[in-house]
Coordinates of C-alpha atoms in Angstrom, one line a residue:
Chain A
M1 CA -23.1 -12.7 -36.3
N2 CA -23.2 -15.5 -33.9
T3 CA -23.3 -19.3 -34.4
S4 CA -25.7 -21.5 -32.6
Y5 CA -25.5 -25.2 -32.1
Q6 CA -28.1 -28.0 -31.6
V7 CA -28.1 -31.7 -31.3
A8 CA -28.9 -33.3 -34.7
H9 CA -31.9 -35.2 -33.5
D10 CA -32.4 -37.2 -36.7
Q11 CA -28.8 -38.5 -36.5
A12 CA -28.5 -39.5 -32.9
A13 CA -30.1 -41.4 -30.0
W14 CA -28.7 -41.2 -26.5
S15 CA -29.1 -42.5 -23.0
E16 CA -27.8 -41.6 -19.6
S17 CA -24.9 -43.7 -18.3
G18 CA -24.0 -42.6 -14.8
E19 CA -22.8 -39.0 -14.9
G20 CA -22.2 -39.4 -18.6
L21 CA -24.1 -40.3 -21.7
V22 CA -23.9 -42.9 -24.5
V23 CA -24.7 -41.6 -27.9
L24 CA -25.6 -43.8 -30.9
D25 CA -24.8 -42.4 -34.3
L26 CA -27.9 -43.6 -36.3
R27 CA -26.1 -43.4 -39.7
D28 CA -23.2 -45.8 -39.0
S29 CA -24.4 -47.4 -35.7
N30 CA -21.3 -46.3 -33.9
Y31 CA -21.5 -45.5 -30.2
L32 CA -19.9 -42.5 -28.5
S33 CA -19.3 -42.3 -24.8
L34 CA -19.5 -38.8 -23.3
N35 CA -18.0 -38.0 -19.9
G36 CA -19.7 -35.8 -17.3
T37 CA -18.8 -32.4 -18.8
A38 CA -19.5 -33.4 -22.4
A39 CA -22.8 -34.9 -21.2
A40 CA -23.7 -31.6 -19.6
L41 CA -23.1 -29.8 -22.9
W42 CA -25.0 -32.4 -24.9
R43 CA -28.0 -32.1 -22.6
R44 CA -28.0 -28.4 -23.0
L45 CA -27.9 -28.7 -26.8
A46 CA -30.6 -31.4 -26.7
D47 CA -32.9 -28.8 -25.0
G48 CA -32.5 -26.3 -27.8
P49 CA -30.0 -24.2 -29.8
A50 CA -27.2 -22.6 -27.8
S51 CA -24.1 -20.5 -28.6
A52 CA -20.6 -21.5 -27.6
T53 CA -20.8 -18.7 -24.9
E54 CA -24.0 -20.2 -23.5
L55 CA -22.3 -23.6 -23.4
E56 CA -19.3 -22.2 -21.6
S57 CA -21.6 -20.7 -18.9
V58 CA -23.1 -24.2 -18.4
L59 CA -19.6 -25.5 -17.5
L60 CA -18.8 -22.4 -15.4
A61 CA -22.0 -22.8 -13.4
D62 CA -21.8 -26.5 -12.8
Y63 CA -18.1 -27.3 -12.6
D64 CA -15.0 -25.9 -10.8
V65 CA -13.3 -24.7 -13.9
Q66 CA -11.6 -21.6 -15.2
A67 CA -13.0 -19.6 -18.1
D68 CA -10.1 -20.4 -20.4
R69 CA -10.4 -24.1 -19.7
A70 CA -14.2 -24.0 -20.2
R71 CA -13.7 -22.2 -23.6
D72 CA -11.2 -24.9 -24.7
D73 CA -13.5 -27.7 -23.6
V74 CA -16.5 -26.3 -25.4
A75 CA -14.4 -25.7 -28.6
N76 CA -13.1 -29.3 -28.5
F77 CA -16.6 -30.7 -27.9
L78 CA -18.2 -28.7 -30.7
G79 CA -15.3 -29.3 -33.1
H80 CA -15.5 -33.1 -32.6
L81 CA -19.3 -33.4 -32.7
V82 CA -19.9 -31.0 -35.5
E83 CA -17.3 -32.8 -37.6
R84 CA -19.2 -36.1 -36.9
G85 CA -22.5 -34.5 -37.8
L86 CA -24.1 -35.2 -34.4
V87 CA -24.3 -31.5 -33.6
A88 CA -25.6 -29.1 -36.3
Q89 CA -24.4 -25.5 -36.4
H90 CA -26.5 -22.6 -37.7
A91 CA -25.5 -19.0 -38.4
A92 CA -27.6 -16.7 -36.3
L93 CA -27.9 -12.9 -36.2
Chain B
M1 CA -23.8 -70.5 4.9
R2 CA -25.1 -70.0 1.3
Q3 CA -28.4 -68.7 2.7
R4 CA -26.6 -66.3 5.0
S5 CA -24.3 -65.1 2.2
S6 CA -27.4 -64.6 -0.1
T7 CA -29.2 -62.6 2.7
S8 CA -26.1 -60.4 3.2
A9 CA -25.9 -59.7 -0.6
S10 CA -29.7 -58.9 -0.6
A11 CA -29.3 -56.5 2.4
G12 CA -26.3 -54.9 0.6
L13 CA -28.3 -54.4 -2.5
I14 CA -31.1 -52.7 -0.6
E15 CA -28.5 -50.4 1.1
A16 CA -26.8 -49.6 -2.1
S17 CA -30.2 -48.9 -3.9
R18 CA -31.1 -46.5 -1.1
A19 CA -27.8 -44.8 -1.5
A20 CA -28.3 -44.4 -5.2
F21 CA -31.5 -42.4 -4.6
D22 CA -30.3 -40.5 -1.6
R23 CA -26.8 -38.9 -1.8
A24 CA -26.9 -38.2 1.9
H25 CA -27.5 -41.8 2.8
H26 CA -24.3 -43.2 4.4
V27 CA -23.0 -46.4 3.0
P28 CA -19.5 -47.6 3.7
Q29 CA -17.3 -48.7 0.8
S30 CA -17.0 -52.1 2.4
V31 CA -20.6 -52.8 1.3
F32 CA -19.4 -52.9 -2.3
T33 CA -17.9 -56.4 -2.3
Q34 CA -17.5 -58.6 -5.3
E35 CA -20.4 -60.6 -4.1
L36 CA -22.6 -57.4 -4.1
W37 CA -21.6 -56.6 -7.7
S38 CA -22.5 -60.2 -8.7
A39 CA -25.8 -59.9 -6.9
A40 CA -26.4 -56.5 -8.6
R41 CA -25.8 -58.0 -12.0
R42 CA -28.2 -60.9 -11.3
A43 CA -30.9 -58.6 -10.0
G44 CA -30.7 -56.2 -12.9
L45 CA -29.5 -53.4 -10.6
L46 CA -25.9 -53.0 -11.7
P47 CA -26.2 -49.4 -13.1
L48 CA -28.1 -48.3 -10.0
V49 CA -25.6 -49.7 -7.6
A50 CA -22.8 -48.3 -9.7
S51 CA -24.3 -44.9 -9.5
A52 CA -24.4 -45.1 -5.7
F53 CA -20.7 -46.2 -5.8
S54 CA -19.4 -43.7 -8.3
A55 CA -21.1 -40.8 -6.5
R56 CA -19.0 -41.6 -3.4
F57 CA -15.9 -43.6 -4.3
Q58 CA -14.8 -43.1 -7.9
P59 CA -13.7 -44.7 -10.1
L60 CA -15.8 -47.9 -10.7
P61 CA -14.0 -51.2 -11.0
D62 CA -13.2 -51.8 -14.7
D63 CA -15.5 -54.8 -15.1
V64 CA -18.4 -52.9 -13.6
Q65 CA -17.7 -49.8 -15.8
R66 CA -17.7 -52.1 -18.8
D67 CA -21.0 -53.6 -18.0
V68 CA -22.6 -50.3 -17.1
T69 CA -21.6 -48.9 -20.5
G70 CA -22.9 -52.1 -22.1
N71 CA -26.2 -51.5 -20.5
A72 CA -26.3 -47.9 -21.7
M73 CA -25.5 -49.1 -25.2
R74 CA -28.5 -51.5 -25.1
N75 CA -30.7 -48.8 -23.8
V76 CA -29.6 -46.3 -26.5
R77 CA -30.2 -48.9 -29.1
A78 CA -33.8 -49.5 -27.8
I79 CA -34.3 -45.7 -27.7
S80 CA -33.2 -45.4 -31.4
E81 CA -35.8 -48.1 -32.3
L82 CA -38.4 -46.3 -30.3
Q83 CA -37.7 -43.2 -32.3
T84 CA -38.5 -45.1 -35.4
I85 CA -41.7 -46.6 -34.0
Q86 CA -42.8 -43.1 -32.8
K87 CA -42.4 -41.7 -36.3
L88 CA -44.1 -44.6 -37.9
F89 CA -47.1 -44.8 -35.7
A90 CA -47.5 -41.0 -35.3
N91 CA -47.4 -40.5 -39.1
A92 CA -50.1 -43.1 -39.5
G93 CA -52.3 -41.6 -36.7
L94 CA -52.2 -44.8 -34.7
R95 CA -53.0 -44.9 -31.0
W96 CA -50.2 -46.4 -29.0
L97 CA -48.5 -46.1 -25.6
V98 CA -45.0 -47.0 -24.6
L99 CA -44.9 -49.0 -21.4
K100 CA -42.4 -50.2 -18.8
G101 CA -38.6 -50.1 -19.5
P102 CA -37.9 -46.8 -21.3
V103 CA -40.5 -44.8 -19.3
L104 CA -39.5 -46.3 -15.9
S105 CA -35.8 -45.8 -16.7
H106 CA -35.7 -42.3 -18.3
V107 CA -38.9 -40.6 -17.0
V108 CA -39.9 -42.1 -13.7
S109 CA -36.7 -43.0 -12.0
R110 CA -34.8 -40.4 -10.0
V111 CA -31.6 -41.9 -11.4
P112 CA -32.3 -41.6 -15.2
G113 CA -30.9 -44.4 -17.3
A114 CA -30.0 -46.6 -14.4
R115 CA -32.8 -49.1 -14.9
V116 CA -31.8 -52.1 -17.0
Y117 CA -34.0 -52.9 -20.0
G118 CA -33.4 -53.7 -23.6
D119 CA -36.7 -54.6 -24.9
I120 CA -39.6 -52.3 -25.7
D121 CA -43.2 -52.9 -24.7
V122 CA -45.9 -51.0 -26.5
L123 CA -49.6 -51.1 -25.9
V124 CA -51.6 -50.4 -29.1
H125 CA -55.3 -49.7 -29.3
P126 CA -56.9 -53.0 -30.3
E127 CA -58.6 -51.3 -33.3
D128 CA -55.2 -50.2 -34.6
L129 CA -53.4 -53.5 -33.9
E130 CA -53.5 -54.9 -37.4
Q131 CA -52.2 -51.7 -39.0
C132 CA -49.4 -51.4 -36.4
L133 CA -48.4 -54.9 -37.1
D134 CA -48.4 -54.4 -40.9
L135 CA -46.5 -51.2 -40.6
L136 CA -43.8 -52.7 -38.5
L137 CA -43.3 -55.6 -40.8
E138 CA -43.2 -53.2 -43.8
S139 CA -40.4 -51.3 -42.0
R140 CA -37.9 -54.1 -41.8
A141 CA -39.0 -55.6 -38.5
S142 CA -39.0 -59.4 -38.4
P143 CA -41.9 -61.4 -36.9
L144 CA -40.6 -63.6 -34.0
D145 CA -43.9 -65.1 -32.9
R146 CA -45.2 -66.8 -36.1
N147 CA -47.3 -69.6 -34.7
W148 CA -50.8 -68.1 -35.3
A149 CA -52.5 -71.3 -34.4
H150 CA -51.0 -71.2 -30.9
I151 CA -51.4 -67.5 -30.6
R152 CA -55.1 -67.8 -31.4
Q153 CA -55.6 -70.8 -29.1
T154 CA -53.9 -69.2 -26.1
Q155 CA -55.6 -65.9 -26.7
Q156 CA -52.5 -64.1 -25.6
S157 CA -52.5 -60.3 -25.9
E158 CA -49.0 -59.8 -27.1
I159 CA -46.8 -60.6 -30.0
S160 CA -43.0 -60.2 -30.4
V161 CA -41.2 -58.7 -33.3
E162 CA -37.5 -58.0 -33.8
L163 CA -36.8 -54.5 -34.8
E164 CA -34.2 -53.3 -37.4
R165 CA -31.3 -53.0 -34.9
G166 CA -32.1 -56.2 -33.1
T167 CA -34.3 -54.8 -30.2
L168 CA -37.2 -57.0 -29.2
L169 CA -40.6 -55.3 -29.4
D170 CA -43.5 -56.8 -27.5
L171 CA -46.7 -55.4 -29.1
H172 CA -49.6 -55.7 -26.7
W173 CA -53.2 -55.0 -27.3
H174 CA -53.9 -55.5 -23.6
P175 CA -51.6 -55.1 -20.6
I176 CA -52.4 -58.6 -19.2
T177 CA -51.5 -61.4 -21.6
D178 CA -53.1 -64.3 -19.8
P179 CA -56.8 -64.4 -20.9
R180 CA -58.1 -65.8 -17.6
I181 CA -56.4 -63.1 -15.5
R182 CA -57.4 -60.5 -18.1
A183 CA -61.1 -61.6 -17.5
E184 CA -60.7 -61.5 -13.8
I185 CA -59.0 -58.1 -13.5
G186 CA -61.1 -56.3 -16.1
I187 CA -58.9 -53.2 -17.0
D188 CA -60.7 -50.5 -18.9
L189 CA -58.6 -50.1 -22.0
V190 CA -60.5 -47.1 -23.3
G191 CA -59.8 -45.2 -20.1
L192 CA -56.1 -46.0 -20.3
F193 CA -55.9 -44.4 -23.7
R194 CA -58.1 -41.5 -22.8
R195 CA -56.0 -40.6 -19.8
S196 CA -52.6 -41.1 -21.6
Q197 CA -50.0 -38.4 -21.6
Q198 CA -46.9 -37.4 -23.6
V199 CA -43.5 -37.8 -22.0
A200 CA -40.2 -36.5 -23.3
F201 CA -36.8 -38.3 -22.9
S202 CA -33.6 -38.6 -24.9
G203 CA -35.0 -36.5 -27.7
I204 CA -38.2 -38.6 -27.9
H205 CA -41.8 -37.4 -27.3
A206 CA -43.9 -40.5 -26.8
P207 CA -47.3 -41.3 -25.3
T208 CA -47.6 -43.3 -22.2
L209 CA -50.0 -44.1 -19.3
D210 CA -50.9 -41.3 -16.9
P211 CA -49.0 -41.4 -13.6
L212 CA -51.7 -43.2 -11.6
D213 CA -52.2 -45.8 -14.3
T214 CA -48.4 -46.2 -14.4
V215 CA -48.4 -47.0 -10.7
C216 CA -51.3 -49.5 -11.1
Y217 CA -49.8 -51.2 -14.2
T218 CA -46.3 -51.4 -12.7
S219 CA -47.8 -52.8 -9.5
L220 CA -49.9 -55.4 -11.3
H221 CA -47.0 -56.4 -13.5
A222 CA -44.7 -56.9 -10.5
V223 CA -47.3 -58.9 -8.5
L224 CA -48.4 -61.2 -11.3
A225 CA -44.7 -61.9 -12.1
G226 CA -44.2 -63.0 -8.4
A227 CA -43.1 -59.8 -6.7
H228 CA -39.7 -61.5 -6.0
Q229 CA -37.3 -59.0 -7.6
L230 CA -36.0 -56.0 -5.8
R231 CA -36.0 -54.0 -9.0
W232 CA -39.8 -54.3 -9.3
L233 CA -40.2 -53.0 -5.8
I234 CA -37.9 -50.1 -6.7
D235 CA -40.0 -49.5 -9.9
V236 CA -43.2 -49.2 -8.0
R237 CA -41.7 -47.0 -5.3
E238 CA -40.3 -44.7 -8.0
C239 CA -43.7 -44.6 -9.7
L240 CA -45.3 -43.6 -6.4
I241 CA -42.9 -40.8 -5.9
W242 CA -43.2 -39.7 -9.6
A243 CA -47.0 -39.8 -9.5
D244 CA -47.1 -37.9 -6.2
A245 CA -50.8 -38.5 -5.8
P246 CA -52.9 -38.7 -2.6
P247 CA -53.3 -42.3 -1.4
E248 CA -57.1 -42.0 -1.8
A249 CA -56.7 -41.1 -5.5
L250 CA -54.4 -44.1 -6.0
R251 CA -56.9 -46.4 -4.2
Q252 CA -59.7 -45.1 -6.3
R253 CA -57.9 -45.6 -9.6
A254 CA -56.6 -49.0 -8.6
G255 CA -60.2 -50.0 -7.7
E256 CA -61.5 -48.8 -11.1
L257 CA -58.8 -50.9 -12.8
G258 CA -59.6 -54.0 -10.7
C259 CA -56.1 -54.1 -9.3
L260 CA -56.5 -52.6 -5.8
L261 CA -55.4 -55.8 -4.2
A262 CA -52.3 -56.0 -6.3
V263 CA -51.4 -52.4 -5.5
E264 CA -51.9 -53.1 -1.8
V265 CA -49.8 -56.3 -1.9
I266 CA -46.8 -54.7 -3.6
I267 CA -46.9 -51.6 -1.5
G268 CA -47.0 -53.8 1.6
R269 CA -43.8 -55.5 0.3
I270 CA -42.1 -52.2 -0.5
A271 CA -43.0 -50.8 3.0
A272 CA -41.6 -54.0 4.7
R273 CA -38.4 -54.3 2.6
L274 CA -37.4 -51.1 1.0
D275 CA -39.1 -48.0 2.1
P276 CA -41.3 -47.7 5.3
G277 CA -42.6 -44.4 3.9
A278 CA -44.7 -46.4 1.5
R279 CA -47.0 -47.3 4.3
A280 CA -48.7 -43.9 3.8
Y281 CA -50.3 -45.6 0.7
L282 CA -51.7 -48.5 2.7
P283 CA -55.2 -48.3 4.3
R284 CA -54.9 -47.5 8.0
R285 CA -57.8 -49.9 8.8
R286 CA -59.5 -52.8 7.2
R287 CA -56.5 -54.1 5.2
S288 CA -57.7 -56.9 3.0
V289 CA -57.2 -60.5 4.2
W290 CA -55.2 -61.3 1.1
A291 CA -52.8 -58.4 1.6
A292 CA -52.4 -59.3 5.3
F293 CA -51.6 -62.9 4.3
T294 CA -49.0 -61.9 1.7
G295 CA -47.6 -59.5 4.4
L296 CA -46.9 -62.6 6.6
I297 CA -45.4 -64.5 3.7
D298 CA -43.1 -61.5 3.0
R299 CA -41.1 -62.3 6.1
F300 CA -40.0 -65.6 4.7
A301 CA -39.9 -64.9 0.9
T302 CA -36.5 -63.8 -0.4
L303 CA -36.0 -61.0 -2.9
D304 CA -34.0 -63.1 -5.3
P305 CA -34.5 -63.7 -9.0
G306 CA -32.9 -67.1 -8.8
P307 CA -35.0 -70.2 -9.5
D308 CA -33.9 -72.0 -6.3
A309 CA -34.7 -69.3 -3.8
Y310 CA -37.9 -69.4 -1.8
S311 CA -39.4 -66.2 -3.1
G312 CA -43.1 -66.9 -2.4
R313 CA -43.5 -66.1 -6.1
A314 CA -46.4 -68.7 -6.6
I315 CA -48.3 -67.0 -3.7
F316 CA -47.8 -63.4 -4.7
S317 CA -48.6 -64.1 -8.4
S318 CA -51.9 -65.6 -7.3
T319 CA -53.2 -62.1 -6.5
R320 CA -56.4 -61.4 -8.3
A321 CA -59.3 -58.8 -7.8
S322 CA -60.6 -60.3 -4.6
T323 CA -59.2 -62.2 -1.6
G324 CA -61.5 -65.2 -2.3
K325 CA -60.4 -65.6 -5.9
S326 CA -56.7 -65.1 -4.9
L327 CA -57.0 -67.9 -2.4
I328 CA -58.5 -70.2 -4.9
V329 CA -55.8 -69.5 -7.4
C330 CA -53.1 -69.8 -4.7
V331 CA -54.3 -73.2 -3.5
S332 CA -54.4 -74.4 -7.1
A333 CA -50.9 -73.0 -7.8
L334 CA -49.4 -74.6 -4.7
R335 CA -50.9 -78.0 -5.5
R336 CA -49.4 -77.8 -9.0
A337 CA -46.0 -76.9 -7.5
R338 CA -46.3 -79.8 -5.1
R339 CA -47.2 -82.3 -7.8
A340 CA -44.3 -81.0 -9.9
G341 CA -41.9 -81.7 -7.0
P342 CA -38.8 -79.7 -6.1
G343 CA -36.6 -81.0 -8.9
R344 CA -39.1 -80.4 -11.8
R345 CA -39.7 -76.9 -12.8
R346 CA -42.8 -75.9 -14.7
V347 CA -42.4 -74.9 -18.2
T348 CA -43.3 -71.2 -18.2
S349 CA -42.0 -70.2 -21.5
H350 CA -43.7 -71.0 -24.8
V351 CA -41.1 -69.2 -26.8
S352 CA -40.1 -72.2 -28.9
V353 CA -43.7 -73.0 -29.7
L354 CA -44.5 -69.4 -30.6
R355 CA -41.4 -69.1 -32.9
R356 CA -42.4 -72.2 -34.9
E357 CA -44.3 -71.1 -38.0
D358 CA -47.8 -72.6 -37.9
G359 CA -51.4 -71.7 -38.5
T360 CA -53.2 -69.8 -41.2
E361 CA -54.4 -66.4 -42.1
L362 CA -57.7 -67.4 -40.6
D363 CA -56.0 -67.9 -37.2
R364 CA -54.3 -64.4 -37.5
S365 CA -57.7 -62.8 -38.4
A366 CA -59.4 -64.6 -35.4
W367 CA -56.7 -63.2 -33.1
L368 CA -57.1 -59.7 -34.4
D369 CA -60.9 -60.0 -34.0
L370 CA -60.4 -61.2 -30.4
A371 CA -58.5 -58.0 -29.7
R372 CA -61.1 -55.8 -31.3
G373 CA -63.9 -57.7 -29.6
H374 CA -62.4 -57.1 -26.2
L375 CA -63.4 -53.5 -26.5
Q376 CA -67.0 -54.3 -27.2
V377 CA -67.6 -56.4 -24.2
A378 CA -65.2 -55.5 -21.4
P379 CA -65.0 -58.4 -18.9
G380 CA -67.2 -58.0 -15.8
R381 CA -68.3 -54.6 -16.9
T382 CA -71.0 -52.9 -18.8
R383 CA -71.0 -53.0 -22.6
R384 CA -68.8 -50.3 -24.0
R385 CA -67.7 -49.1 -27.3
T386 CA -64.7 -47.1 -28.2
T387 CA -64.4 -44.1 -30.6
R388 CA -61.5 -42.4 -32.2
Q389 CA -62.1 -39.5 -29.9
G390 CA -61.4 -41.8 -27.0
G391 CA -57.8 -42.3 -28.1
Q392 CA -54.8 -40.2 -27.3
G393 CA -54.6 -38.9 -30.8

């Protein structure tokens, strides 16, 4: 079983800000600033569901980063945003 | 000295703007002076200039980074309000189009999000205007323009409301708010809605004008506002690139919408100031007299939003559907400016009048009837009626 992730469209609005993104949590009106790598992951999830492995490949393709570091970055990103409810996780076969 | 300094900042802005769109364009770090950042803030181009800088010489100065983030926060707030409008109007089956800011910033521009906006402009089908207005007010939006007597009297085609999170929404039933200009230009509203298209950005799917109508409307807006701001020239240039249409197709559409002269004038200014490649969209022969005249004015008119700069704004904003009409309007505008004198600026804002509660339900109804009636007798054109099938659905 694999887990897929997706932007919680009903909970967030976002706008480009240079290389990064600014995300507005619609429930509490708090703003979140995402840097370039986090923004790349967010954009991927905004396009549709993706697994952690697919997100790692986004970083490996676009950034000069080792696989271990990409895995850690994706895990941190997902941990933070899933906890805040801005990214939804679904169990997928 | 001040003039030279202003010219230098203006040239720096153009250079930095070019660099924002073209990573290969060489621009030395010395261009990014404190004066340039100030000029960029004044011109509404700070995020664009910042993107040119950060792509080459990271990191941004702290104050610039703070303002760029502030701009993105305003944008995202507007986007969140647009999400609400989209759901509200779509659920009610209303015909509407999002115009200007969000589309130009997130869909049209090659540097997404770098265009400053903060308000939302929406064009609603005149037959759906009343329902749109009622729905907005039921959904925690607050009316800002409440002087129905004045609104009826001036026959303006827009009304402002403040949305839940504080974003200003201008609700238009016609793209041109001044009734005299509206009558002279004669835009076919039914055609705008029939040709409309869906665009997706920041998780939103919203209807907007088709690419050629977007070029024409953005050009018209820039010219009627005075064509004196670099960001408007950039908007139209980005629209041209986005539309990627043959010059003949653009001329035909602009002719149908009654804004061929406005398109020619603004593209002439873009070609002279920003991007010589825009000349491809100008007629090779038989350029209109008015466009040739404004081309001469362009050499002396600054690209500066400040009230004290000689921007030729009264001249550019006199552009109408024909050279003759434009000249008449221009002479009249220059006479008025001369009578007013250099130290007395015309009052161009009726905000305080509009915000004062006045008028009756009768005035409101008469204004809504004016909008609906516009569809039955389009100015200067044959009688036409609209149908539900004519909308974007």
